[in-house]
Short mmCIF file of C-alpha atoms and ligand atoms in Angstrom, two decimals:
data_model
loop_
_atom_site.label_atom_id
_atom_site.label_comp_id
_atom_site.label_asym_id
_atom_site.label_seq_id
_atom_site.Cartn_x
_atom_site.Cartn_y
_atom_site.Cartn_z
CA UNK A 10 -19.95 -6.63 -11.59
CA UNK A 11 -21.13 -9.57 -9.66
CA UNK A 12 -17.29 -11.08 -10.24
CA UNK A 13 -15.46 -8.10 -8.78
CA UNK A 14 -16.78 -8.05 -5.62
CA UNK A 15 -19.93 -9.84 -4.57
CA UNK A 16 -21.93 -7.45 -2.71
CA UNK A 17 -22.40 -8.49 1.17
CA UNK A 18 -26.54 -9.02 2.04
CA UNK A 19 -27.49 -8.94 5.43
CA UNK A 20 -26.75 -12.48 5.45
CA UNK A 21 -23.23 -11.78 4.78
CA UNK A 22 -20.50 -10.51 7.19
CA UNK A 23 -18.47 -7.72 5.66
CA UNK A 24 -15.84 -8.73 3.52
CA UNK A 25 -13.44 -5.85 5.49
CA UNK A 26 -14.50 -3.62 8.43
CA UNK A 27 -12.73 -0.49 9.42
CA UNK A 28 -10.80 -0.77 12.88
CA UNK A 29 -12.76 1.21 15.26
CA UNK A 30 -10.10 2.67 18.08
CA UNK A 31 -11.65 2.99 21.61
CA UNK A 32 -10.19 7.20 22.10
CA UNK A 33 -10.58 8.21 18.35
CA UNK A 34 -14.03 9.53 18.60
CA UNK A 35 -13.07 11.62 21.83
CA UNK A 36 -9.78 12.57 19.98
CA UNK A 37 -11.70 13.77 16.65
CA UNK A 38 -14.20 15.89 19.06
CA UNK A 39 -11.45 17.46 20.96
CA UNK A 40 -9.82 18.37 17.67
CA UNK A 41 -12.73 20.35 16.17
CA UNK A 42 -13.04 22.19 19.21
CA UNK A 43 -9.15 23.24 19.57
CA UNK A 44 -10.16 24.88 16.16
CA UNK A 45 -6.67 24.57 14.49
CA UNK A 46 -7.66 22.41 11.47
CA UNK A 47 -5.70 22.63 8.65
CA UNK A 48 -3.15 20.17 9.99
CA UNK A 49 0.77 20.08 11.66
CA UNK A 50 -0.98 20.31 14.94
CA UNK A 51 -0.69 18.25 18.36
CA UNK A 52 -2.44 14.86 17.35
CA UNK A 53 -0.74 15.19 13.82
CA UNK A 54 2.60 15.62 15.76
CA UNK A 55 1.33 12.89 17.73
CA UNK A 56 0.42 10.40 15.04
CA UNK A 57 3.79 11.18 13.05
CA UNK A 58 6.05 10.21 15.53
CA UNK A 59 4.20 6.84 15.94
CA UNK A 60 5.06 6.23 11.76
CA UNK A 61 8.41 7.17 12.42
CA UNK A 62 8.89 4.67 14.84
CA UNK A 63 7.13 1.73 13.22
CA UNK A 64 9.08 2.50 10.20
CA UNK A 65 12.23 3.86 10.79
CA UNK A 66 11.79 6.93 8.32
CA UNK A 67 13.84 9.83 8.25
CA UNK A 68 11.12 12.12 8.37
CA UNK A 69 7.45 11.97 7.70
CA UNK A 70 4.92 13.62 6.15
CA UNK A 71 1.21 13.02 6.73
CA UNK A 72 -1.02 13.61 2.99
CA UNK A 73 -4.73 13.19 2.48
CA UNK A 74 -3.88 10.01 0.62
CA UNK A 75 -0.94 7.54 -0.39
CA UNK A 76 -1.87 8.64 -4.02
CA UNK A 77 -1.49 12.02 -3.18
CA UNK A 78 2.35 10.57 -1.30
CA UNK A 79 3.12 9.10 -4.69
CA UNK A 80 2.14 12.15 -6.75
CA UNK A 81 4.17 14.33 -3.54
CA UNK A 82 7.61 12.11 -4.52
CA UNK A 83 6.84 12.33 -8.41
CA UNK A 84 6.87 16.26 -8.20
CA UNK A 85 9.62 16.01 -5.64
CA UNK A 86 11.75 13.96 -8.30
CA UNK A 87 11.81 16.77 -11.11
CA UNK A 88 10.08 13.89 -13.55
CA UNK A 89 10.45 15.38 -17.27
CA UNK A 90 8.15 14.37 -19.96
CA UNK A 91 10.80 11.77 -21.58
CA UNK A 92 12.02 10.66 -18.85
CA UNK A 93 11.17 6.61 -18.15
CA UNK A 94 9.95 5.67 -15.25
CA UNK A 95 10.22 1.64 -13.59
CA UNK A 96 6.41 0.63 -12.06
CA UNK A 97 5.38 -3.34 -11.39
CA UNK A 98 3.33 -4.30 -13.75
CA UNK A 99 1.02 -5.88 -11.04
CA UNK A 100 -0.13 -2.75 -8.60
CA UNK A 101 -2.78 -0.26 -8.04
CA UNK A 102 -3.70 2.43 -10.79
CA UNK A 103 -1.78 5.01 -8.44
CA UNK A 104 1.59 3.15 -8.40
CA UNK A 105 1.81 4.66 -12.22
CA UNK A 106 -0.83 7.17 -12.26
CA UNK A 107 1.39 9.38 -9.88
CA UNK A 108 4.49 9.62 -12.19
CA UNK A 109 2.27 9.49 -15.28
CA UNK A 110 0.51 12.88 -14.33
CA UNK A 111 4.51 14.50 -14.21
CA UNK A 112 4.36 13.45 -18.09
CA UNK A 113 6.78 10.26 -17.56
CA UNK A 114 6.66 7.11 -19.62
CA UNK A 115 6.02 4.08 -17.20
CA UNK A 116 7.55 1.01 -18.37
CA UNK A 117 6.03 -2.05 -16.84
CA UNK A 118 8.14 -5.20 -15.27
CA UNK A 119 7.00 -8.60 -14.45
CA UNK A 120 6.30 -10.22 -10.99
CA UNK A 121 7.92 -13.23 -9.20
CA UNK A 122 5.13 -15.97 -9.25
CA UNK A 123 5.73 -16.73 -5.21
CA UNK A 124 5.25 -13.28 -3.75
CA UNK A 125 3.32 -11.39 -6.87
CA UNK A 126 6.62 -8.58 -5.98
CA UNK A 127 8.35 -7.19 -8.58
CA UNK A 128 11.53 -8.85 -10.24
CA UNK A 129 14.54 -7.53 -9.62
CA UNK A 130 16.53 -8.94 -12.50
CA UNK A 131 13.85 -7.61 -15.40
CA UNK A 132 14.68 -4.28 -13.51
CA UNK A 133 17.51 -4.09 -14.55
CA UNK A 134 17.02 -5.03 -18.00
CA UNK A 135 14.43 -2.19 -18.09
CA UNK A 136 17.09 0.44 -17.44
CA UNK A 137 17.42 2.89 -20.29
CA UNK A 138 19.73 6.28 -20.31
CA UNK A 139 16.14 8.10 -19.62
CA UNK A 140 15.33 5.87 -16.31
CA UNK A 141 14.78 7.84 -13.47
CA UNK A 142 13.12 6.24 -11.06
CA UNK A 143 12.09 2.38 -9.85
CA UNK A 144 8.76 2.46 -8.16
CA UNK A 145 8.15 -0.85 -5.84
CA UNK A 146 5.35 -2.43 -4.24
CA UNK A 147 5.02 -4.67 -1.61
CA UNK A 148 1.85 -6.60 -2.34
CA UNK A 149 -0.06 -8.02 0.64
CA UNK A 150 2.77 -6.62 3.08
CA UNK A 151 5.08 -9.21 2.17
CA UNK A 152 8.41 -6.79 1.24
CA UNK A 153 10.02 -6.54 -2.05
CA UNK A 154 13.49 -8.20 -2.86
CA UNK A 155 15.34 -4.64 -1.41
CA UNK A 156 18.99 -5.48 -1.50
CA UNK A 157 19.08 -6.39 -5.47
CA UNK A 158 16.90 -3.44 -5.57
CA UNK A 159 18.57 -0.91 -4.06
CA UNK A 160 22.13 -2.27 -5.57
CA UNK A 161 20.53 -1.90 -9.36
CA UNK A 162 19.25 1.80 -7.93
CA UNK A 163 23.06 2.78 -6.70
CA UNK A 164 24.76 1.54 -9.68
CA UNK A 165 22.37 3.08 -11.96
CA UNK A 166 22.33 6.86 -9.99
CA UNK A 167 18.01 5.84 -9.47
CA UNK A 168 15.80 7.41 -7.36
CA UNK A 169 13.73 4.34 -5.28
CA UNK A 170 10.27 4.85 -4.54
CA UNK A 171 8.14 2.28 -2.39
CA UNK A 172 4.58 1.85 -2.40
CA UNK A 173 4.28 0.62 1.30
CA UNK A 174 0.60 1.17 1.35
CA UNK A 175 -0.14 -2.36 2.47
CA UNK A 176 3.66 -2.50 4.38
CA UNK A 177 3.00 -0.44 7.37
CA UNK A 178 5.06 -2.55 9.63
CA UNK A 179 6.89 -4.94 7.62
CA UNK A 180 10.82 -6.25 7.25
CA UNK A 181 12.63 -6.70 5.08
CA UNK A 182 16.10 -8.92 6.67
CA UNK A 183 15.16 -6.71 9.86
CA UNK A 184 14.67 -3.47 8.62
CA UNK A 185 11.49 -1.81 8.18
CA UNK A 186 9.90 -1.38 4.57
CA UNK A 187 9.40 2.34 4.08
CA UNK A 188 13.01 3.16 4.89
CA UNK A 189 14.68 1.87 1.80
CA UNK A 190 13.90 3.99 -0.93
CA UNK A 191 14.39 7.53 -1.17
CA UNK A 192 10.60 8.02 -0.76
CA UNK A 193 7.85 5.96 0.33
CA UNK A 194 4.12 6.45 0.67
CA UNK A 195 2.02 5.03 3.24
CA UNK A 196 -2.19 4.26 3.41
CA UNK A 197 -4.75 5.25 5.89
CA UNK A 198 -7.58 4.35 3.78
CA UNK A 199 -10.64 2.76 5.44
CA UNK A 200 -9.60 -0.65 4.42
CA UNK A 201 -6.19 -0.49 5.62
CA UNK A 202 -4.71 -1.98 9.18
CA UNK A 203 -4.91 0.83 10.85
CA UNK A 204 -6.91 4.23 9.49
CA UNK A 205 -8.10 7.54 9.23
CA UNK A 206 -11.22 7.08 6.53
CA UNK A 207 -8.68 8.42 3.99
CA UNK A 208 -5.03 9.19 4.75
CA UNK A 209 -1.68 8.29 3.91
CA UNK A 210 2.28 9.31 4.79
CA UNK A 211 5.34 10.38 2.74
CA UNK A 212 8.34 8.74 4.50
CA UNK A 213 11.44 11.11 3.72
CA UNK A 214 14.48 9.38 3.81
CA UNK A 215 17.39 11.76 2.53
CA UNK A 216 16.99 14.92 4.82
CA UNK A 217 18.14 17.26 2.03
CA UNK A 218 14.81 16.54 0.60
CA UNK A 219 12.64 17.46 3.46
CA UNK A 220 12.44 21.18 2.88
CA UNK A 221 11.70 20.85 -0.73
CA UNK A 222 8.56 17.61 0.05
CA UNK A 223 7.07 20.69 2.99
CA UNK A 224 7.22 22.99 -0.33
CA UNK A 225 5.50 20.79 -2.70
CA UNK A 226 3.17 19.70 0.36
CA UNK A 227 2.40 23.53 1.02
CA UNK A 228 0.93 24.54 -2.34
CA UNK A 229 4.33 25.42 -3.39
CA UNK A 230 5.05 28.14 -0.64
CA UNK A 231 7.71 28.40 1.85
CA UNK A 232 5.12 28.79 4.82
CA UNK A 233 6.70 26.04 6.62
CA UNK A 234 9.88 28.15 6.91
CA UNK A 235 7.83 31.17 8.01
CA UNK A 236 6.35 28.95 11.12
CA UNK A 237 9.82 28.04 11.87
CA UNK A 238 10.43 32.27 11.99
CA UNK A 239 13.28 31.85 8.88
CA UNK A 240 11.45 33.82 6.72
CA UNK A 241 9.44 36.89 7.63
CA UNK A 242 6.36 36.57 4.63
CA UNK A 243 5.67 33.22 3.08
CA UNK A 244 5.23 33.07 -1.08
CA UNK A 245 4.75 30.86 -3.99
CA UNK A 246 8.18 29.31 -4.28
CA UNK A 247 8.23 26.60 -6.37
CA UNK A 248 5.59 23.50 -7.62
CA UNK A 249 2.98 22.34 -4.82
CA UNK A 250 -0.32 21.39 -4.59
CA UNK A 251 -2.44 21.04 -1.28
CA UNK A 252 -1.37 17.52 0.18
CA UNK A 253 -1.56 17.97 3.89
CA UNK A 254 -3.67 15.84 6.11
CA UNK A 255 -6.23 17.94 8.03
CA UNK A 256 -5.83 17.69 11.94
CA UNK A 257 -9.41 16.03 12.45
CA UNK A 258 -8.46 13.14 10.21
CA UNK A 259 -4.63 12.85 12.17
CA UNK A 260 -6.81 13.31 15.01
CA UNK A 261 -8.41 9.77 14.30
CA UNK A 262 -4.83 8.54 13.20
CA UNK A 263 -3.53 9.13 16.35
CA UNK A 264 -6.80 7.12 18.13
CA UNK A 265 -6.30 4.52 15.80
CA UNK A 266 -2.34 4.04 16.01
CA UNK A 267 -2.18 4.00 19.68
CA UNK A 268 -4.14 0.96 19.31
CA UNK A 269 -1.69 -0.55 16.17
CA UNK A 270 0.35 -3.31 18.17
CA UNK A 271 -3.10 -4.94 18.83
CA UNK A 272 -4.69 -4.57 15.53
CA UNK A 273 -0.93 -6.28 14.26
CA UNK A 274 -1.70 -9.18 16.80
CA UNK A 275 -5.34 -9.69 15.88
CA UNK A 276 -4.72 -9.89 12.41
CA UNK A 277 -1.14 -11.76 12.38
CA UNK A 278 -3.92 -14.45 14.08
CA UNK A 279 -6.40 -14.82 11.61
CA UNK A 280 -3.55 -14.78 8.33
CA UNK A 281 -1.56 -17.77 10.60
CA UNK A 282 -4.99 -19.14 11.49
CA UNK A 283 -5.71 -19.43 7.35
CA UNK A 284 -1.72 -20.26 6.82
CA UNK A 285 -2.12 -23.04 8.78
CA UNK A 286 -5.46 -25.12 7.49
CA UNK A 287 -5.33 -23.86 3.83
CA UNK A 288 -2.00 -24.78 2.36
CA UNK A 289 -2.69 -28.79 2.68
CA UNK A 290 -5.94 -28.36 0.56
CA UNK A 291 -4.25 -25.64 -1.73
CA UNK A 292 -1.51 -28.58 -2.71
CA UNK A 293 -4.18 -31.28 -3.25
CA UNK A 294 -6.19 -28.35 -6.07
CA UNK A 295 -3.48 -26.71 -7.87
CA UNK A 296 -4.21 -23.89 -5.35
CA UNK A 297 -1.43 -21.02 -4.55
CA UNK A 298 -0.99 -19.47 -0.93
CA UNK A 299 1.16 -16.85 -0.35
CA UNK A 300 4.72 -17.38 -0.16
CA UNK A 301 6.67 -14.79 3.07
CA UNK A 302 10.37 -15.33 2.41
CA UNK A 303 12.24 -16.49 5.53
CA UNK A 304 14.24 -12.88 5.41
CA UNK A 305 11.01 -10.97 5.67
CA UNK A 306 8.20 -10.11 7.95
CA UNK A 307 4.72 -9.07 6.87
CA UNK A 308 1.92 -6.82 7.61
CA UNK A 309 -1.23 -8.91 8.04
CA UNK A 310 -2.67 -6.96 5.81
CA UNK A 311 -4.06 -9.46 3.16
CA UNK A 312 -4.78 -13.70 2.46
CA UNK A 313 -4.81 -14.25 -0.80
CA UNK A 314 -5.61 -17.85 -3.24
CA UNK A 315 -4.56 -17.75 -6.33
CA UNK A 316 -6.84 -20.79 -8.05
CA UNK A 317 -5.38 -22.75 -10.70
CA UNK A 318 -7.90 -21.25 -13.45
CA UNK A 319 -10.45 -18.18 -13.71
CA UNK A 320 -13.34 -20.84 -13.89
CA UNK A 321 -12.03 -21.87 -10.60
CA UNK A 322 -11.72 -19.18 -9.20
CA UNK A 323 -15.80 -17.96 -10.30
CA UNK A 324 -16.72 -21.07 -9.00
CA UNK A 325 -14.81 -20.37 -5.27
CA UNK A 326 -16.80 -17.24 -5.24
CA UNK A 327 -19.40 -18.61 -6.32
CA UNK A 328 -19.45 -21.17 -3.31
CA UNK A 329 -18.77 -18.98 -0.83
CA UNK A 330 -21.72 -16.75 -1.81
CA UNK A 331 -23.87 -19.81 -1.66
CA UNK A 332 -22.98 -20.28 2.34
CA UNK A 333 -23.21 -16.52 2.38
CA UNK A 334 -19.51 -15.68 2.89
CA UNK A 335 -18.18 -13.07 0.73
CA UNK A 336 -14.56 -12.98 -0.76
CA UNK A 337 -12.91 -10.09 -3.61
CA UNK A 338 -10.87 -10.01 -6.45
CA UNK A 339 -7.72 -7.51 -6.77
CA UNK A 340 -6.77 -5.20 -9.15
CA UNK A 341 -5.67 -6.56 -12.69
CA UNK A 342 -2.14 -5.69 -13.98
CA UNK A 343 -1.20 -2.42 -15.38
CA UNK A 344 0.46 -2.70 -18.62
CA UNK A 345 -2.72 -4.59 -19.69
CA UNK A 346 -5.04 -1.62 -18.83
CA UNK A 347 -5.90 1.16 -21.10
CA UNK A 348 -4.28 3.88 -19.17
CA UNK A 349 -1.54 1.57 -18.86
CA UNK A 350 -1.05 0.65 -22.54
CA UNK A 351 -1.62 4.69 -23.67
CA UNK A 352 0.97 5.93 -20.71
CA UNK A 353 3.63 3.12 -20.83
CA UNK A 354 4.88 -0.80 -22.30
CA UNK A 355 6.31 -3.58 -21.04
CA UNK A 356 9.83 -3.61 -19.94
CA UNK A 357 12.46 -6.64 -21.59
CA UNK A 358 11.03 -9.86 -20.53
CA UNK A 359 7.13 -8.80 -20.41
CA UNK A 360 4.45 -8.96 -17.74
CA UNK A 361 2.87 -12.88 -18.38
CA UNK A 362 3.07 -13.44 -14.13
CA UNK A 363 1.20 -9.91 -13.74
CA UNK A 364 -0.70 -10.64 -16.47
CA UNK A 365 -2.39 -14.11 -15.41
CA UNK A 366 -2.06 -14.60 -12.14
CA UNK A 367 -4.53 -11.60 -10.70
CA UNK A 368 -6.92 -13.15 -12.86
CA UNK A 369 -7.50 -16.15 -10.93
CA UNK A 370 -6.52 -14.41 -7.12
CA UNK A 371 -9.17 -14.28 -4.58
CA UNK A 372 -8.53 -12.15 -1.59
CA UNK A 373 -10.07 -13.65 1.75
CA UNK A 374 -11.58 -12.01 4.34
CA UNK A 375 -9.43 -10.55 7.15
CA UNK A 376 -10.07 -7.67 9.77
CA UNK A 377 -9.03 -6.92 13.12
CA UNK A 378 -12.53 -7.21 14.70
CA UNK A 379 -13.39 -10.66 12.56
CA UNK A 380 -14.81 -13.48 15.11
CA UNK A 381 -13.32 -16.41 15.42
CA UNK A 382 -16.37 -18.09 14.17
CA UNK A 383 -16.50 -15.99 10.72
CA UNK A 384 -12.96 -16.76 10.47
CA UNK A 385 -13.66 -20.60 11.07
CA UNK A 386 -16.38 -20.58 8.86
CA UNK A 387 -14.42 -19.11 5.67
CA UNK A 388 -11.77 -22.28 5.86
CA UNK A 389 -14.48 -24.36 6.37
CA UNK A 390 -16.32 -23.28 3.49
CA UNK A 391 -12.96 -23.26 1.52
CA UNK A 392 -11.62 -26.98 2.06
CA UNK A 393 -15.09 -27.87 0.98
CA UNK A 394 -14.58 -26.47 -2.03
CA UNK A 395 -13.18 -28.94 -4.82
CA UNK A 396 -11.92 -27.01 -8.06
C1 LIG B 88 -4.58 1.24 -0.87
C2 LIG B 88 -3.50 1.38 -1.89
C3 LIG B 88 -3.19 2.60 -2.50
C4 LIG B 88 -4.05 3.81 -2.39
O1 LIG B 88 -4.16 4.32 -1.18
P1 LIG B 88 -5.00 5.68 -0.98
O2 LIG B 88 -4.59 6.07 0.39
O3 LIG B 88 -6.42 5.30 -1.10
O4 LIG B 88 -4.55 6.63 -2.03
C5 LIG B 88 -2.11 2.68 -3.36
N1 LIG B 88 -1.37 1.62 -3.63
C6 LIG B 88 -1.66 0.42 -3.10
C7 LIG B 88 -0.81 -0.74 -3.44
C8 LIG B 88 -2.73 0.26 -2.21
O5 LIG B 88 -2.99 -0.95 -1.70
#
């Protein structure tokens, strides 16, 4: 596994550090002792209306997990088995994995070579008469084509789902990713910006939807209704499961978004700090950087290479471990998988960008609390390098 990620020694700085936020330890101890845990409470309140804001969402929902957001808006969209369902080809296994568990075919569509984001014109050519939904992702923050999306969505009566898990805070010609689709899931994993160890948000945009996502977020029962006093006994009304985040965890949300402008700056700093002094050395190799179309704003949230061949890119790891720095890979397309070839196929037009160009990315690393002198000493290490 020595390829996948090359394990940090003592030598090493960590490749990615979860964001430590000055109140969320006192926040976290004051919610275990006000003894109302199983979520909805004061800091979740409190953390919710910070997501709205940042995003521009209708409504939001905080889950234990952006998979368990995706798998919230796949129950949500009354997914038949049969029914064909639009994922990138490049994403994470939860992208399809959500709308595969509802028993819908996934078919698979190609990635622009600049951003890695998923084409809008093969899109369209994927649309069948059993195409429900178009799921999006917005690798490394940098947002998704959204107009051409969203037009292709309209004309075709789709439901649009975006996986902003690496978006929290991005734009897209001004407006905020998140508040596009008709759903949208958000991460608070460790290794995101901003965390809560393992978290994540369903952004609501059509408000006739909202009572239905607190359903399916409620282990199918209509408590939420009962807490508002419009019903006098909750039941088992309809599909659910149990995806609400606990208040300790939205306790440590809260701490940790309070501090979110910052974390934006810090970060913003070291991605321009790589954007300026790696490009120039990228052209000489055959070396991509990532491309942030003029129209859009990003999240910070990952630098990426992507070397001209996998020998290259073994031997950039390989260098980097030798002056003990560490850098990862990401994940490998879908379509290609074996989860993705048993649940789904490639759309018209295929998946070669997804399928090659993961193979030879390297992810660099990037967190708020990085020093300047780690920082320095990855683009050091990096223009010495000579695929
Ligand atoms: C991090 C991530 C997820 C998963 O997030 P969890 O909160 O761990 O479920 C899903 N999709 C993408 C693109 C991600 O980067």
């Amino acid at each position: 596994m020595s390829e996948i990620l090359l394990k940090p020694s003592a030598a090493q700085p960590p490749f990615t550090e979860p964001h430590v936020a000055p109140r969320q330890w006192e926040y976290v101890r004051d919610a275990l002792e006000q003894g109302a845990l199983d979520g909805n409470g004061p800091y979740s309140r409190q953390a919710a209306a910070v997501v709205r804001r940042v995003t521009a969402a209708a409504e939001v929902l905080l889950t234990p997990s952006c998979t368990h957001a995706l798998e919230l808006s796949a129950i949500a969209l009354d997914l038949e088995p049969g029914d064909e369902v639009i994922v990138p080809a490049f994403s994470y296994a939860p992208t399809a994995a959500a709308f595969a568990l509802r028993g819908a075919r996934l078919v698979f569509v190609d990635s622009h070579p600049d951003t890695l984001n998923v084409r809008a014109d093969h899109i369209e050519a994927a649309v069948t008469d059993r195409t429900k939904a178009i799921v999006v992702l917005h690798y490394a923050g940098v947002p998704c084509e959204m107009d051409p999306i969203m037009d292709i969505a309209r004309r075709h009566g789709l439901a649009v789902v975006e996986d902003s898990a690496q978006a929290f805070g991005s734009r897209y010609r001004g407006r905020p990713t998140g508040s596009f689709g008709r759903f949208a899931a958000l991460s608070f994993h460790a290794t995101k910006n901003v965390h809560c160890a393992k978290g994540g948000a369903l952004l609501v945009n059509e408000p006739s939807d909202l009572d239905r996502a607190k359903t399916i977020q409620d282990r199918g029962t209509d408590r939420h209704l009962y807490f508002r006093g419009l019903v006098e006994e909750y039941q088992w009304v309809d599909l659910g499961s149990s995806y609400l985040l606990n208040e300790v965890l939205a306790a440590l949300l809260a701490a940790q978004l309070e501090t979110f402008d910052d974390v934006q700056a810090r970060r913003a700093r070291f991605w321009d700090g790589y954007d300026a002094t790696l490009p120039e050395w990228a052209r000489e190799h055959g070396v991509r950087t990532p491309h942030v179309p003029a129209h859009t704003t990003h999240s910070a949230h990952l630098y990426y290479l992507v070397l001209p061949t996998q020998d290259a890119k073994a031997g950039l790891l390989r260098h980097l471990a030798d002056r003990g720095l560490t850098a990862a890979i990401h994940y490998l397309a879908l379509h290609d998988s074996p989860a993705g070839r048993r649940f789904g196929r490639e759309g018209p037009g295929g998946c070669a960008v997804a399928g090659d160009l993961p193979r030879r990315l390297v992810r660099l690393p990037m967190h708020a609390g990085m020093s300047d002198d780690y920082h320095r000493r990855v683009i050091d290490a990096i223009t010495g390098f000579h695929p």
